[in-house]
Structures are given as C-alpha cells and as structure tokens.
Short mmCIF file of C-alpha atoms (C1' of nucleotides) in Angstrom, two decimals:
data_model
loop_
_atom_site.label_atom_id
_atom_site.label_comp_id
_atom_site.label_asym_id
_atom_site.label_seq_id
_atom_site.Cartn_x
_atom_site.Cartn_y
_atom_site.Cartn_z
CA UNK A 897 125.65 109.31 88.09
CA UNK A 898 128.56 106.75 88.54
CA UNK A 899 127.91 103.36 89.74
CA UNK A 900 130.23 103.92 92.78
CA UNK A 901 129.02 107.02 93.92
CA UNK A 902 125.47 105.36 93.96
CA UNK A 903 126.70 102.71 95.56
CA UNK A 904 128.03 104.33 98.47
CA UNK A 905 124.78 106.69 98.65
CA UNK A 906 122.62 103.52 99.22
CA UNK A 907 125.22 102.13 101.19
CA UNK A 908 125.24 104.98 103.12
CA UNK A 909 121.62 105.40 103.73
CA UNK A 910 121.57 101.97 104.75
CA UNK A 911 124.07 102.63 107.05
CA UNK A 912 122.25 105.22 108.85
CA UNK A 913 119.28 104.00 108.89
CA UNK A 914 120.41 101.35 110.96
CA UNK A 915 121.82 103.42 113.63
CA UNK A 916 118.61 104.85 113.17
CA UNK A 917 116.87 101.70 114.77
CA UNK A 918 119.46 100.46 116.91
CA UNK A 919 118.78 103.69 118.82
CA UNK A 920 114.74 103.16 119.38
CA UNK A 921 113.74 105.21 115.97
CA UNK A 922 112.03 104.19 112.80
CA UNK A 923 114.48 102.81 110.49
CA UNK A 924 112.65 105.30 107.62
CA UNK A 925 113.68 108.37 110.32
CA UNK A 926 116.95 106.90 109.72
CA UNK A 927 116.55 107.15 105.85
CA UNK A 928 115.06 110.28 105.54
CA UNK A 929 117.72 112.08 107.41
CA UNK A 930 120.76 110.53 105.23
CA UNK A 931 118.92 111.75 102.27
CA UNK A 932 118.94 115.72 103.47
CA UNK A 933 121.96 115.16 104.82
CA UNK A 934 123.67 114.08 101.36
CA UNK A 935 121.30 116.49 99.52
CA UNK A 936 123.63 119.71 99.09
CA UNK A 937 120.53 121.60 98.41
CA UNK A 938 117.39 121.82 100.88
CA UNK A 939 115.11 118.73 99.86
CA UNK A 940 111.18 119.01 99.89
CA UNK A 941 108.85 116.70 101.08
CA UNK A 942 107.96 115.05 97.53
CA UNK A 943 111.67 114.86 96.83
CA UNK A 944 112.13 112.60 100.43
CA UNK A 945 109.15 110.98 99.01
CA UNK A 946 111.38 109.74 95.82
CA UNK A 947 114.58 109.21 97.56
CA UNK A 948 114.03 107.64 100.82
CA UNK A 949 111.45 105.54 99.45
CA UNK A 950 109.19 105.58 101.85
CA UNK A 951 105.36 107.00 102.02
CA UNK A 952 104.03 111.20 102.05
CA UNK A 953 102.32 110.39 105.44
CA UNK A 954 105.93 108.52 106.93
CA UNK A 955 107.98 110.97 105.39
CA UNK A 956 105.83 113.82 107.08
CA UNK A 957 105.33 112.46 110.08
CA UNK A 958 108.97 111.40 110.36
CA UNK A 959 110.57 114.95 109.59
CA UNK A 960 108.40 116.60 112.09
CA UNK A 961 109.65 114.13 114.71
CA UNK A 962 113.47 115.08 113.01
CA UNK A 963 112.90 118.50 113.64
CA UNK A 964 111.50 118.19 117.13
CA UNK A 965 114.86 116.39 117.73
CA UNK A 966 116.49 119.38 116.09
CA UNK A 967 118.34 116.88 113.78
CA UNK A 968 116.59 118.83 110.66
CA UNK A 969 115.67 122.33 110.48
CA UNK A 970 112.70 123.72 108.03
CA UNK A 971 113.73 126.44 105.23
CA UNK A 972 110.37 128.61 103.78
CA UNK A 973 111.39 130.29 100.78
CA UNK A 974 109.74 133.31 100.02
CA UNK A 975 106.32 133.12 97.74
CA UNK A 976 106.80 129.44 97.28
CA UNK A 977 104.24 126.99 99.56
CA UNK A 978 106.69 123.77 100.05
CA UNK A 979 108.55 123.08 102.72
CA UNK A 980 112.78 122.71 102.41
CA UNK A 981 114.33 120.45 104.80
CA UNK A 982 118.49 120.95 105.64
CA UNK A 983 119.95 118.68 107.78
CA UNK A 984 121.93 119.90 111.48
CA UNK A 985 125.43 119.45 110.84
CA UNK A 986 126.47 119.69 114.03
CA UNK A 987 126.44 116.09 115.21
CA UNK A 988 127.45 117.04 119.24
CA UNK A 989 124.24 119.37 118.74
CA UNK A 990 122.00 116.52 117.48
CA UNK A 991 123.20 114.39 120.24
CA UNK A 992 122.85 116.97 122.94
CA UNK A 993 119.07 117.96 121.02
CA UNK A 994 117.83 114.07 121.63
CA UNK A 995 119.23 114.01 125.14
CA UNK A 996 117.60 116.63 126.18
CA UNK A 997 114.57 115.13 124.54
CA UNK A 998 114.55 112.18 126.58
CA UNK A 999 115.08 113.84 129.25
CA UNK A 1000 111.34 114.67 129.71
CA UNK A 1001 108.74 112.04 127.94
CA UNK A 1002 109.68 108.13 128.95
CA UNK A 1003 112.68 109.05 130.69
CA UNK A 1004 111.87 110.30 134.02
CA UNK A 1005 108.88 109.26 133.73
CA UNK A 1006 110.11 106.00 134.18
CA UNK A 1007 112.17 106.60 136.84
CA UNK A 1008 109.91 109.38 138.87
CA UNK A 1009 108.09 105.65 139.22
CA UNK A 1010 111.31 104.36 141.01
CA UNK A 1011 110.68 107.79 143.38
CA UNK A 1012 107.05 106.73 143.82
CA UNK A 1013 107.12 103.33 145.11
CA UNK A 1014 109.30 104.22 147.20
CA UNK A 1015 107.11 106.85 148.75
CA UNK A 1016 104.48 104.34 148.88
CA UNK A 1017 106.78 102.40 151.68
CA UNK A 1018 107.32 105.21 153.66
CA UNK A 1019 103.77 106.00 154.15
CA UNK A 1020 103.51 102.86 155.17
CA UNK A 1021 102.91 103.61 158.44
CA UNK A 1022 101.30 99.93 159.52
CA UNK A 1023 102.37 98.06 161.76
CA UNK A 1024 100.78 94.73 160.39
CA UNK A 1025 103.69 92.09 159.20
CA UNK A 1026 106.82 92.01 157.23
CA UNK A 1027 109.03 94.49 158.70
CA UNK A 1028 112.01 93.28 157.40
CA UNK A 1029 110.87 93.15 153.95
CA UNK A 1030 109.62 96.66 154.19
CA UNK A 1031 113.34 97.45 155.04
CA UNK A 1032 114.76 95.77 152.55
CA UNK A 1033 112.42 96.61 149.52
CA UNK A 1034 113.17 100.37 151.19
CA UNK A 1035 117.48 99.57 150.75
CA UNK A 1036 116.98 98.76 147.64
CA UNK A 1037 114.87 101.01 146.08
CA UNK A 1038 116.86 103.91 147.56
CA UNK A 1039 119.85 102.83 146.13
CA UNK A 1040 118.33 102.63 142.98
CA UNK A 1041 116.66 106.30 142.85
CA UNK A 1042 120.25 107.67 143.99
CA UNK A 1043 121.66 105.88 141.20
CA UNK A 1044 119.17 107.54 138.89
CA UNK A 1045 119.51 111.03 140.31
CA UNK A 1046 123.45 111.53 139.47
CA UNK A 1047 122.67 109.95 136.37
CA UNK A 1048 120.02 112.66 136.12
CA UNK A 1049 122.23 114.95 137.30
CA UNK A 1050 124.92 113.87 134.76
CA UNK A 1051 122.66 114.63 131.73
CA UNK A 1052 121.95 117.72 132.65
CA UNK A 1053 125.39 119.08 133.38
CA UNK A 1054 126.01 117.89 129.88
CA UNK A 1055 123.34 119.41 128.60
CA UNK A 1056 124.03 123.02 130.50
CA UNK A 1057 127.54 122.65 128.75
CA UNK A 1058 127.89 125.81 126.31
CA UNK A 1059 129.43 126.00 123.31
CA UNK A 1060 132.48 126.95 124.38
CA UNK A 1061 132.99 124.08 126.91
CA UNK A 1062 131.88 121.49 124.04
CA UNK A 1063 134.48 122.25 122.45
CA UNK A 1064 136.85 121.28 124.74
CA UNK A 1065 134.98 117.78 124.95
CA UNK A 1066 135.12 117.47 120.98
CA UNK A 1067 139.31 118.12 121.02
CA UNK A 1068 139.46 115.79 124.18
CA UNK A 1069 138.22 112.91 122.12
CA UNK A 1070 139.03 113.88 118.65
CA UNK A 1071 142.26 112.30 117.61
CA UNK A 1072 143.78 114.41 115.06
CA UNK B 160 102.52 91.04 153.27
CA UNK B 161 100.99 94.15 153.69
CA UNK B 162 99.23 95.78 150.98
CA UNK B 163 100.93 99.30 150.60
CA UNK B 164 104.00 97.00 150.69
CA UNK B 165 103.00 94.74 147.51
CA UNK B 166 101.49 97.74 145.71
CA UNK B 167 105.05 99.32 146.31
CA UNK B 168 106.62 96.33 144.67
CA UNK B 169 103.93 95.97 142.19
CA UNK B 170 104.52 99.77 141.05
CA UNK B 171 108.23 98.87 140.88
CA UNK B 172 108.42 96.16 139.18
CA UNK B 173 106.37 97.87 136.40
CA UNK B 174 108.49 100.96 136.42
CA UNK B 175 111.48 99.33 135.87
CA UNK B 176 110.26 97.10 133.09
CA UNK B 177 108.79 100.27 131.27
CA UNK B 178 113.09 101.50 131.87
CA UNK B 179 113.79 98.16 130.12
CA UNK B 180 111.41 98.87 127.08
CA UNK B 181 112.52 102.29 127.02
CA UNK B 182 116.07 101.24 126.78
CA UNK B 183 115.53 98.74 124.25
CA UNK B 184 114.88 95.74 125.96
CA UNK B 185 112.55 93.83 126.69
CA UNK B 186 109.81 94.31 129.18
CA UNK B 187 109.95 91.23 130.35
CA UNK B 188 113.64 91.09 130.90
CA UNK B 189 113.16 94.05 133.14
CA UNK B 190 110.32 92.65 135.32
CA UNK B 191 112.71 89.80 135.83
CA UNK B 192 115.53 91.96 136.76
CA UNK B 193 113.34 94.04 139.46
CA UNK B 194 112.16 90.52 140.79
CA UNK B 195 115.96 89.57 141.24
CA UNK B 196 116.71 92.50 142.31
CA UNK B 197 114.04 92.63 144.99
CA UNK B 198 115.23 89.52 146.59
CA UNK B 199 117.01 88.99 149.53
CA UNK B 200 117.85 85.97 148.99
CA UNK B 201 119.19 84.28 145.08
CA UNK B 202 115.95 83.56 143.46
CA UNK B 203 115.51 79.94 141.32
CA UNK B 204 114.44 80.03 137.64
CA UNK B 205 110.87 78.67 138.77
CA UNK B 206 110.21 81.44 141.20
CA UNK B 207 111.27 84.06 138.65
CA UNK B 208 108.42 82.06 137.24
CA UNK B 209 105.71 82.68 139.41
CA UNK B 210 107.11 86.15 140.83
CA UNK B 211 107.37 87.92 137.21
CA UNK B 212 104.43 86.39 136.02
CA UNK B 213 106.50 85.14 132.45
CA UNK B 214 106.82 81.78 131.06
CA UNK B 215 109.69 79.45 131.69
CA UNK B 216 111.11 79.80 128.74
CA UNK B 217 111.03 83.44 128.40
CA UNK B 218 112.83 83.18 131.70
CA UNK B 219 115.13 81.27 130.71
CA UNK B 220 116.26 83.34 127.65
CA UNK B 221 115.91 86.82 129.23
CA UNK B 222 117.83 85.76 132.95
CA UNK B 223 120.67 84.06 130.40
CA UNK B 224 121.01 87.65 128.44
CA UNK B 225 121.11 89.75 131.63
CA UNK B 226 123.69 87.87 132.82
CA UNK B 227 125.46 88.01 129.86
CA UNK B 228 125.06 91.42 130.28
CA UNK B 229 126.57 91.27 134.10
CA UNK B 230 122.92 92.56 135.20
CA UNK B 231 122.79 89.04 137.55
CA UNK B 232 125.35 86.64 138.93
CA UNK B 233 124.42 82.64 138.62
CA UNK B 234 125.04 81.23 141.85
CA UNK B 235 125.20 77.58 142.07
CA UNK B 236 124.67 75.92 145.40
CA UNK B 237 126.56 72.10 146.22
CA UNK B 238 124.33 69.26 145.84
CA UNK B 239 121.97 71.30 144.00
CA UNK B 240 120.81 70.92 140.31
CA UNK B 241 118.73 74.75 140.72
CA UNK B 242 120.26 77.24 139.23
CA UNK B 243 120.33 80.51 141.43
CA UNK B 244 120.17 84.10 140.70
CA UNK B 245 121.40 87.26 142.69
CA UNK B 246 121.24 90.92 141.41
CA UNK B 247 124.26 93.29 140.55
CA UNK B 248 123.81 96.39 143.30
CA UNK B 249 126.69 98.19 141.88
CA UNK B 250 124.08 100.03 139.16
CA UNK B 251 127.39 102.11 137.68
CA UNK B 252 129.45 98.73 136.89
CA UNK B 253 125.94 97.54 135.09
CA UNK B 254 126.02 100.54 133.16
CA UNK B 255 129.53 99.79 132.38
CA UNK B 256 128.48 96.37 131.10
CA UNK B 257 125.85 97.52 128.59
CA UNK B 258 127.78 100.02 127.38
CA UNK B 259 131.06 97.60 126.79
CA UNK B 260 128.03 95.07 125.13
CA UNK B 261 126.57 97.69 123.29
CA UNK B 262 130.40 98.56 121.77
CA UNK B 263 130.41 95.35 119.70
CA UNK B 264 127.70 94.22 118.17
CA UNK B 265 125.03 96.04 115.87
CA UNK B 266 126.67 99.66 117.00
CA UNK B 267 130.13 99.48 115.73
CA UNK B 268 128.97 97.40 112.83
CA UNK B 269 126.44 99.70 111.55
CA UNK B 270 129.22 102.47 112.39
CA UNK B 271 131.29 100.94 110.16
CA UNK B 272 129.31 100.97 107.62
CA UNK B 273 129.84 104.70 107.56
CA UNK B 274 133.82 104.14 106.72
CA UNK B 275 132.86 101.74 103.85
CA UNK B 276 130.50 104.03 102.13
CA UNK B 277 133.38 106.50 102.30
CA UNK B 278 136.08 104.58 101.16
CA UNK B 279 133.33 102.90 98.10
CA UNK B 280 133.89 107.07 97.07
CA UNK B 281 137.60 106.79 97.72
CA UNK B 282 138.00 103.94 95.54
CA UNK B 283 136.18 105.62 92.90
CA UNK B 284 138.79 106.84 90.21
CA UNK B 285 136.04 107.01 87.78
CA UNK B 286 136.28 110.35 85.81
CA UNK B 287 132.43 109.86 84.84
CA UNK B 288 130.14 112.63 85.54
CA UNK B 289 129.27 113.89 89.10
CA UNK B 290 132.97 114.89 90.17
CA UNK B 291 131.26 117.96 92.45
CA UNK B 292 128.56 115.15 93.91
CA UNK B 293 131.11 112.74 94.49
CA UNK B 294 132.94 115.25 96.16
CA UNK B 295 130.24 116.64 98.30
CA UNK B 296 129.32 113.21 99.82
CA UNK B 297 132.61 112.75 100.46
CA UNK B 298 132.81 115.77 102.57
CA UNK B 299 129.98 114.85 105.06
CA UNK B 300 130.41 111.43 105.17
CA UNK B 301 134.24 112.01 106.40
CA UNK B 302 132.56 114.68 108.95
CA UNK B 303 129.89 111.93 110.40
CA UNK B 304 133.16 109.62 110.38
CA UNK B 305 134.80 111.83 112.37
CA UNK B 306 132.11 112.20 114.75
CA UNK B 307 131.98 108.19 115.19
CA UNK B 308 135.56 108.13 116.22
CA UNK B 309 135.32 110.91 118.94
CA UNK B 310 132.23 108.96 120.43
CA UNK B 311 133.99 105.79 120.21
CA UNK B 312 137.12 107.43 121.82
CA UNK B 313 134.38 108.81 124.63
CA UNK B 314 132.79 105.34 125.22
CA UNK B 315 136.25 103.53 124.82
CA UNK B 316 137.82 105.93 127.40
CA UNK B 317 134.77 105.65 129.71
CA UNK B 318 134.78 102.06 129.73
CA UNK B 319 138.60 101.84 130.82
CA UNK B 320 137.95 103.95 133.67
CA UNK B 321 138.55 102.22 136.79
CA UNK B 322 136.74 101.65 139.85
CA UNK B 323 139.25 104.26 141.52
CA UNK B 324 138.33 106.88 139.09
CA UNK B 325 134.81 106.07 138.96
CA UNK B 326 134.13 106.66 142.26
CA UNK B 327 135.54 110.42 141.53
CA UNK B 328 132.64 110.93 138.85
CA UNK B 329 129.94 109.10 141.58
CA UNK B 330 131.08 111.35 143.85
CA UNK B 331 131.08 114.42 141.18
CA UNK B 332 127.25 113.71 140.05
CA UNK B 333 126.49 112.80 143.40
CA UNK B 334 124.36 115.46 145.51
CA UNK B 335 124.97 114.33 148.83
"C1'" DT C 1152 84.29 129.24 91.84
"C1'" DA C 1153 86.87 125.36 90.28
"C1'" DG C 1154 91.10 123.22 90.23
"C1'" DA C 1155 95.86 122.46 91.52
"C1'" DT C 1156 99.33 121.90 94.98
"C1'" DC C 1157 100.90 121.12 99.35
"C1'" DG C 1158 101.16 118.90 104.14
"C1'" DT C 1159 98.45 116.25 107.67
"C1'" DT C 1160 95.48 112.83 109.44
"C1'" DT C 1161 93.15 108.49 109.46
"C1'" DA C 1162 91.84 103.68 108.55
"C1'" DG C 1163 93.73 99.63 107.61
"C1'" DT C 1164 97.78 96.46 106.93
"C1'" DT C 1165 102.23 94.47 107.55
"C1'" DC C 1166 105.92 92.59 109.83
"C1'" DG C 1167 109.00 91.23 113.29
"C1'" DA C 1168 110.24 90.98 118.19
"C1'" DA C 1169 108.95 88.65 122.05
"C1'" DC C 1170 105.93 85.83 124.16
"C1'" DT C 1171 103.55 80.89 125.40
"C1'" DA C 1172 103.07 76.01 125.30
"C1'" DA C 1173 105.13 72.07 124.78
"C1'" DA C 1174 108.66 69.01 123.29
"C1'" DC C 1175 113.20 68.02 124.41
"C1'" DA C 1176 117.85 67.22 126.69
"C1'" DA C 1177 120.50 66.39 130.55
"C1'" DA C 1178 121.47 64.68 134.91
"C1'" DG C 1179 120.18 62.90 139.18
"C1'" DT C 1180 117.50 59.22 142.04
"C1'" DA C 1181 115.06 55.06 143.31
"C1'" DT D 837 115.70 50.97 133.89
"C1'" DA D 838 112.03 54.20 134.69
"C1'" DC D 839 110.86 58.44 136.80
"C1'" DT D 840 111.76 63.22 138.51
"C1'" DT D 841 113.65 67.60 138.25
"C1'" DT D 842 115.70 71.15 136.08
"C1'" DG D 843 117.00 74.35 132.03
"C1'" DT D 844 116.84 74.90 126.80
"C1'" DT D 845 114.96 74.90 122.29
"C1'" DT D 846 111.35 75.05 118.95
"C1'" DA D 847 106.90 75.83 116.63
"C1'" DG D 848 103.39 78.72 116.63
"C1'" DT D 849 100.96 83.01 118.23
"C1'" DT D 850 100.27 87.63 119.69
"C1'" DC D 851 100.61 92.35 119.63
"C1'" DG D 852 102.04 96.87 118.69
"C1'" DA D 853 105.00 100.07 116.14
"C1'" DA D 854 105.41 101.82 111.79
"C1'" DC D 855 104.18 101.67 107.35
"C1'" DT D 856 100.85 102.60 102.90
"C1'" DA D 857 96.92 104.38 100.57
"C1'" DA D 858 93.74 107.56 100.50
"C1'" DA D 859 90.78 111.03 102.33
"C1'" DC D 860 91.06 115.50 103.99
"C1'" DG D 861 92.11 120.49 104.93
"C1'" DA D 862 94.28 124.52 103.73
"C1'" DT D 863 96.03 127.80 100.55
"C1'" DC D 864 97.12 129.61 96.27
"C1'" DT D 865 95.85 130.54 91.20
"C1'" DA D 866 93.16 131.21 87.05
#
DNA sequence: TAGATCGTTTAGTTCGAACTAAACAAAGTA
DNA sequence: TACTTTGTTTAGTTCGAACTAAACGATCTA
C-alpha cells in the first residue's frame, strides 16, 4: 500500500482515538472503531487484534462496550463461528446512541443525589439551630436540581427527535 | 449544625464531585466547587482547605482552573492579602463556559486531525497500488469531516446565543 | 474423543492523572 | 531586617482505569 495512504490511516486512527479519550473512553475504544470504520469489509475480532494493536481480551471487551453504544453493529455469517464487526455510519445516530446511554448509569445517578439531599433538608423537621443555613443550603440546592431537570428534559427531547426531525437539525447546521 | 443538615451537605458535596468525575474532572475540583457554592458568604483558600477536606495546593490548582473556567469569581477585599471566592449561580452561563473552553483546546485539535488525515490522501498523486483503498478512506473520512463541521456549527451557534435568547430555551426546557 | 477455533474472563501489571507534603515566592508588618 | 501570612510550584506518591497474558468455556470438526 502507498506510503501516504498509510500515513493518513495511522494518522487517522490516531486521530480518533483521541476523541476517543477526550470524551471519558479508552483510547483503544477509540482505535478499534477507526479500524472498522476504514475497513470496507466487516472486520473480525483477530483482524482488530492485528490492526488496532491492542490485546484479544481489550479488543473484546471494547467492541461489546461499542456495540452497547450502538457505534458498531455485529454481522454472523451463515455456517461460519466468528464474529464481523461494521461500523454505524450514521454519526447523529452514534451521538444520539451514547446520549441516551448516559442518560441512565452515572448520569442521573449523579444528579438524583442533588434530588436527595435536598429531601434530606426538608425532612428536617427540627427545630434545633441553624435556620438560616437550612434555608440557604435549601436555595441553593433547588436551584441546582431545576437546573438539572431542563437539562434532563433537554436530552430527552433530543433524544425523542425522529428521523425525520433530525434531519432538519443536520441541514440547520450543515453548511453546504 | 444539625445533623440531617450536615448529612444533607455531606451527601451533596459528594454528589456533585462524582458530576465532576463523571464529566471529566476532577473529583476534587468538584468538592471544591459544592463547598463554594454552599457558601453564603466568599470562602478563603484556607477554608476551602478545611471545608473540602483537600490539600492547599490541590486547592490552589483546582479553584485557579474553575475560575478559569468562569465556575467561581475571585473577589478581592481592600486591605486584604486573602484571596476570596464566590460561586457562579447562573448554572446555564457555566455551561456556556465549558463548552466555549472545551471548543479550543484538545477537541478542535484532535478534530483537526481528521482534516489532515484527509488532505495526507488528497495530496497523494501517487498512482501506486490501492487507488480503490485510497478512495474508500477518502470517502468516510470526508463524511466524519462533515459531521465535525455541523457539530462545530451547533456548539459555535450555541455559544453566540445571547442571554435574551437563552432565556427562550430556559424557559422552553423549563417545566414550570 | 481429541483437537482446533473462537470469544470471554481473570489475575496481574502498567501508567498517568491527581493528590500530599513541603519548599518556595511574594508582600505585608513590626 | 526578621517574621508572618498568603498563594504557587515542585518532588514524590497513590490509586484506579485499562491494558496484557493466559486460562477457560463453548462449539465445531475429524
């Protein structure tokens, strides 16, 4: 293969794989993913193995999490035991697929914690000291959780957004 | 204080460092936000200290990047060497701030990265071997391009929205 | 059954981000 | 000048996420 075109595959892969961990996931996830999405062909595991660089038990445990995500779907071919990998295409897809990911696990998790110390105050029915602080701690925390629900509420009209509707998004900020 | 009171804060100040983490930053800087943010009145470097249970100088280098960030607001008081601290309240123009932050820095950068792998293949008027390759990596890595620009149009337009307008989308995602 | 071929799981290791402790710098005060 | 008070910087350490190597399980074939 030409010495450009190599190049700009490692430079590529690179590439990605940093965006990869700028965004919380393994830089490898990041790796494994450019190579199916530059392979024109589905790509088994053994062949991620050889291209990405990276270990069997990473590269297996790293497309599952890809396909989770939706970034990567699996292809079975008929009598044949291996796996085929092909990479979503559909980048506003992948996007919407790892929103909607976060969305449950750490997310709200996080801030259903927000919710719950806020609860704590209000069944704080003493009377012992500190009223004012009580008040305040109540202000602020209140703000915060309403902050967090139209955020909430934000992501998930995006993510109720058909097809149809996400396309108007992708000509509003497309340029050409 | 009353107990129910400093479990409440406790609880808080622990969710929103885990939102930190989960975000990308770290922990620590978040238990010092929530500690700031807590306050009624500007908090001193020291306190931050005592009250988010980190070292001084991990203090000093996590309170300097959330302001850098617009996350706090050094307040200096006349006649006084202490430097003081306040929390943003206005959680939309923070989000504003990380987002503009985000913009430069590793995200653009390792965006870009994307463009040079695709013009490496541009540049390429080798007539080697691999014209169909060559060609196929061209074709996705112009789509992913593509897909860069309309997010950075998204982000850029987002972050140019003023406070008029952005009090339309608070009041869109808003439930009350 | 034995052996080959897959993907997964586990035990152990590596590596870097983020922390602490402490030295340092700067600027005021007595 | 010496001492105090404040924030920053540096050297060294810790700790966990993510990796590798290798054992394992499952499934097909001869």
């Amino acid at each position: 293969m030409d010495d450009h075109v190599i190049e700009a595959r490692d430079h590529f892969i690179q590439g990605i794989s940093r965006i990869s961990s700028f965004w919380g996931f393994p830089k490898a996830m990041g790796a494994i993913f450019a190579v199916t999405y530059l392979s024109a062909e589905p790509v088994t595991l053994d062949e991620l193995v050889k291209e990405a660089g990276v270990s069997k038990g990473a590269v297996s445990t790293n497309i599952r999490n890809l396909e989770r995500l939706g970034v990567v779907h699996k292809k079975l071919k008929v009598g044949d035991r291996k796996d085929y990998y092909v990479a979503e295409t559909d980048f506003w897809k992948i996007a919407k697929g790892i929103l909607r990911e976060r969305e449950k696990n750490e997310f709200d998790l996080a801030i259903r914690s927000v919710g719950e110390s806020l609860e704590l105050l209000n069944s704080e029915v003493d009377q012992t000291t500190d009223v004012e602080t009580s008040a305040f701690y109540k202000e602020r925390m209140l703000a915060l959780k309403k902050f967090f629900d139209s955020l909430d509420n934000l992501v998930a009209t995006l993510l109720v957004i058909d097809d149809l509707k996400s396309n108007v998004v992708k000509t509003m900020f497309s340029k050409n």
